[in-house]
CSV table of C-alpha atoms in Angstrom, one decimal:
chain,number,residue,atom,x,y,z
I,1,MET,CA,4.2,27.0,12.7
I,2,ASN,CA,7.7,26.2,14.5
I,3,SER,CA,6.5,22.7,15.4
I,4,LYS,CA,5.4,21.8,12.1
I,5,ILE,CA,9.1,22.8,10.9
I,6,ASP,CA,10.6,20.7,14.1
I,7,ARG,CA,8.3,17.8,12.9
I,8,ARG,CA,9.7,17.9,9.4
I,9,ILE,CA,13.2,18.2,10.5
I,10,LYS,CA,13.0,15.3,12.7
I,11,TYR,CA,10.9,13.3,10.0
I,12,THR,CA,14.0,14.0,7.7
I,13,GLN,CA,16.7,13.0,10.1
I,14,MET,CA,14.8,9.9,11.2
I,15,VAL,CA,14.4,8.7,7.6
I,16,LEU,CA,18.3,9.7,6.4
I,17,LYS,CA,19.3,7.7,9.7
I,18,GLU,CA,17.1,4.8,8.6
I,19,SER,CA,18.3,4.8,5.2
I,20,LEU,CA,22.0,4.7,6.1
I,21,ILE,CA,21.3,1.9,8.5
I,22,LYS,CA,19.6,-0.1,5.9
I,23,LEU,CA,22.3,0.1,3.4
I,24,MET,CA,25.0,-0.6,6.2
I,25,LYS,CA,23.2,-3.8,6.7
I,26,GLU,CA,24.5,-4.9,3.1
I,27,LYS,CA,27.6,-3.2,2.8
I,28,PRO,CA,30.1,-0.9,4.9
I,29,ILE,CA,29.9,3.0,4.9
I,30,THR,CA,32.9,3.2,2.7
I,31,SER,CA,30.8,1.5,-0.1
I,32,ILE,CA,27.8,3.7,0.4
I,33,THR,CA,27.1,7.1,-1.4
I,34,ILE,CA,25.1,10.0,-0.2
I,35,LYS,CA,23.2,9.7,-3.5
I,36,GLU,CA,22.3,6.1,-2.2
I,37,VAL,CA,21.0,7.3,1.2
I,38,CYS,CA,19.1,10.1,-0.5
I,39,GLU,CA,17.3,8.0,-3.1
I,40,LEU,CA,16.4,5.4,-0.4
I,41,ALA,CA,15.1,8.2,2.1
I,42,ASP,CA,13.4,10.0,-1.0
I,43,ILE,CA,15.2,13.5,0.1
I,44,ASN,CA,17.1,15.3,-2.2
I,45,ARG,CA,20.9,15.7,-1.7
I,46,SER,CA,20.7,19.6,-0.8
I,47,THR,CA,18.1,18.5,2.1
I,48,PHE,CA,21.0,15.9,3.0
I,49,TYR,CA,23.5,18.6,3.5
I,50,SER,CA,21.4,21.0,5.4
I,51,HIS,CA,21.7,18.5,8.1
I,52,TYR,CA,24.8,16.6,7.9
I,53,LYS,CA,28.5,17.4,6.7
I,54,ASP,CA,28.8,13.8,5.0
I,55,LEU,CA,27.7,10.0,5.8
I,56,TYR,CA,30.4,10.0,8.7
I,57,ASP,CA,28.5,12.9,10.1
I,58,LEU,CA,25.1,11.2,9.9
I,59,LEU,CA,26.6,7.9,11.4
I,60,HIS,CA,28.2,9.7,14.2
I,61,GLN,CA,24.8,11.2,15.2
I,62,ILE,CA,23.3,7.8,15.1
I,63,GLU,CA,25.8,6.5,17.4
I,64,ASP,CA,26.0,9.2,19.5
I,65,GLY,CA,22.5,9.0,20.4
I,66,ILE,CA,22.7,5.3,21.2
I,67,ILE,CA,25.7,6.0,23.5
I,68,GLU,CA,23.9,8.7,25.3
I,69,ASP,CA,20.7,6.4,25.7
I,70,MET,CA,22.8,3.8,27.1
I,71,ASN,CA,24.8,6.0,29.5
I,72,GLU,CA,21.6,7.5,31.0
I,73,THR,CA,20.3,3.8,31.6
I,74,LEU,CA,23.6,2.6,33.1
I,75,SER,CA,23.7,6.0,35.4
I,76,ALA,CA,20.0,5.3,36.8
I,77,TYR,CA,21.2,2.3,38.8
I,78,ASN,CA,23.0,1.2,41.8
I,79,TYR,CA,25.8,-1.0,41.0
I,80,THR,CA,26.3,-2.7,44.6
I,81,LYS,CA,23.1,-4.3,44.5
I,82,ASN,CA,22.8,-7.2,42.2
I,83,GLU,CA,19.0,-7.0,41.6
I,84,GLU,CA,19.8,-3.5,40.2
I,85,ALA,CA,22.6,-5.0,38.1
I,86,ILE,CA,20.4,-7.5,36.5
I,87,GLN,CA,17.5,-4.9,36.0
I,88,MET,CA,20.2,-2.3,34.6
I,89,THR,CA,21.6,-4.8,32.2
I,90,GLU,CA,17.8,-6.1,31.3
I,91,LYS,CA,17.2,-2.4,30.4
I,92,LEU,CA,20.0,-2.0,28.3
I,93,LEU,CA,19.3,-5.1,26.5
I,94,GLU,CA,15.4,-4.1,26.0
I,95,TYR,CA,17.0,-0.7,24.4
I,96,LEU,CA,19.1,-3.0,21.9
I,97,VAL,CA,15.8,-4.8,21.1
I,98,LYS,CA,13.8,-1.9,20.6
I,99,ASN,CA,16.3,-0.2,18.3
I,100,ARG,CA,17.3,-3.9,16.8
I,101,GLU,CA,17.8,-2.9,13.3
I,102,SER,CA,20.2,0.1,14.2
I,103,CYS,CA,22.1,-1.8,16.9
I,104,GLN,CA,22.5,-5.2,15.0
I,105,THR,CA,24.0,-3.1,12.2
I,106,LEU,CA,26.3,-1.1,14.1
I,107,PHE,CA,27.5,-4.1,15.9
I,108,SER,CA,28.1,-6.1,12.9
I,109,GLU,CA,31.0,-6.5,10.6
I,110,HIS,CA,29.7,-3.3,8.6
I,111,GLY,CA,29.6,-1.3,11.9
I,112,ASN,CA,32.1,1.2,12.8
I,113,PRO,CA,34.9,-0.3,14.8
I,114,THR,CA,35.1,2.9,16.7
I,115,PHE,CA,31.4,2.9,18.1
I,116,GLN,CA,32.0,-0.6,19.3
I,117,LYS,CA,35.0,0.8,21.3
I,118,LYS,CA,33.0,3.5,22.6
I,119,VAL,CA,30.1,1.3,24.0
I,120,MET,CA,32.9,-0.9,25.6
I,121,SER,CA,34.5,2.2,27.0
I,122,LEU,CA,31.3,3.2,28.3
I,123,ALA,CA,30.6,-0.2,29.6
I,124,HIS,CA,33.9,-0.5,31.1
I,125,ARG,CA,33.7,2.7,33.2
I,126,HIS,CA,30.3,1.7,34.6
I,127,SER,CA,31.6,-1.9,35.4
I,128,LEU,CA,34.6,-0.3,37.2
I,129,LYS,CA,32.3,1.4,39.4
I,130,SER,CA,30.6,-1.8,40.3
I,131,LEU,CA,33.9,-3.6,40.8
I,132,MET,CA,35.3,-0.9,42.9
I,133,ALA,CA,32.0,-0.8,45.3
I,134,ASP,CA,33.1,-4.7,45.7
I,135,ARG,CA,36.7,-4.2,45.9
I,136,LYS,CA,37.5,-6.0,49.1
I,137,ASN,CA,36.5,-9.4,47.6
I,138,LEU,CA,38.5,-9.1,44.4
I,139,PRO,CA,41.5,-11.2,44.1
I,140,TYR,CA,42.6,-9.2,41.0
I,141,ASN,CA,43.0,-5.8,39.5
I,142,ALA,CA,39.7,-4.5,39.0
I,143,GLU,CA,40.6,-2.7,35.8
I,144,TYR,CA,41.6,-6.2,34.2
I,145,LEU,CA,38.5,-7.9,35.5
I,146,SER,CA,36.5,-5.1,34.2
I,147,LEU,CA,38.0,-5.3,30.7
I,148,TYR,CA,37.7,-9.0,30.7
I,149,ILE,CA,34.1,-8.8,31.5
I,150,VAL,CA,33.0,-6.2,29.1
I,151,ASN,CA,34.9,-7.5,26.4
I,152,GLY,CA,33.0,-11.2,26.8
I,153,SER,CA,29.9,-9.4,27.3
I,154,ILE,CA,29.9,-7.2,24.2
I,155,HIS,CA,30.9,-10.5,22.1
I,156,LEU,CA,27.8,-12.3,23.8
I,157,VAL,CA,25.4,-9.5,23.0
I,158,GLN,CA,26.7,-9.5,19.6
I,159,HIS,CA,26.0,-13.0,19.2
I,160,TRP,CA,22.5,-12.9,20.8
I,161,LEU,CA,21.5,-9.9,18.4
I,162,LYS,CA,23.2,-11.5,15.2
I,163,ASN,CA,21.4,-14.7,15.8
I,164,GLY,CA,18.0,-13.6,16.4
I,165,LEU,CA,17.5,-12.7,19.9
I,166,LYS,CA,16.1,-16.3,21.0
I,167,GLU,CA,16.6,-15.6,24.4
I,168,SER,CA,14.7,-12.9,26.3
I,169,PRO,CA,16.5,-9.7,27.7
I,170,LYS,CA,16.2,-11.1,31.0
I,171,GLU,CA,17.8,-14.4,30.4
I,172,ILE,CA,20.8,-12.7,29.0
I,173,ALA,CA,21.0,-9.9,31.7
I,174,GLU,CA,20.9,-13.0,34.3
I,175,ILE,CA,23.6,-14.8,32.3
I,176,LEU,CA,26.1,-11.7,31.9
I,177,ILE,CA,25.7,-10.7,35.5
I,178,SER,CA,26.1,-14.4,36.7
I,179,LEU,CA,29.2,-14.8,34.6
I,180,ALA,CA,30.5,-11.1,35.8
I,181,ASN,CA,30.1,-12.1,39.5
I,182,LYS,CA,31.2,-15.7,39.7
I,183,GLY,CA,32.5,-16.8,36.4
I,184,LEU,CA,31.9,-19.9,34.8
I,185,SER,CA,31.5,-21.7,37.9
I,186,SER,CA,27.9,-19.8,38.3
I,187,LEU,CA,26.9,-21.7,35.2
I,188,GLN,CA,27.3,-25.2,36.6
I,189,HIS,CA,24.5,-26.3,38.5
């Protein structure tokens, strides 16, 4: 009996999340009502309120799940090895592809800038670990370099998501790691 209830709860939360994301593709959360989300999800408002305080609570749960998944992925790799850095980045990009609809929306102009900052902060922390492991070869302050790399990487990924994922996650991972390691000179052959 308990597993049946758990499945129903998971299903309800899933359709509410999907409905919010679908609506956010068209307009910002400030223009979306709980009524719209519930109608799209085919769920009544009292059911919505049994799971979430408001739309922002729902949005934050979506965002927190993505941040948690990304952190787990980033924590599983050794930053000092270039092959593992590419694999880690590729796994992150594969995650974005797998969760394409949510990620495209959350990284778009209708997405929450706070979420985008959280992603950048997470990437910055992990980037700093990598740079600190290789500190002896750095001519700059590692924190500044990390901020530069992370901001450029986020914008590159946003562009990739927005423009239909034409390149594979592996190709984008190789570009990102190459740029992070050697800058623009790495792209000149």
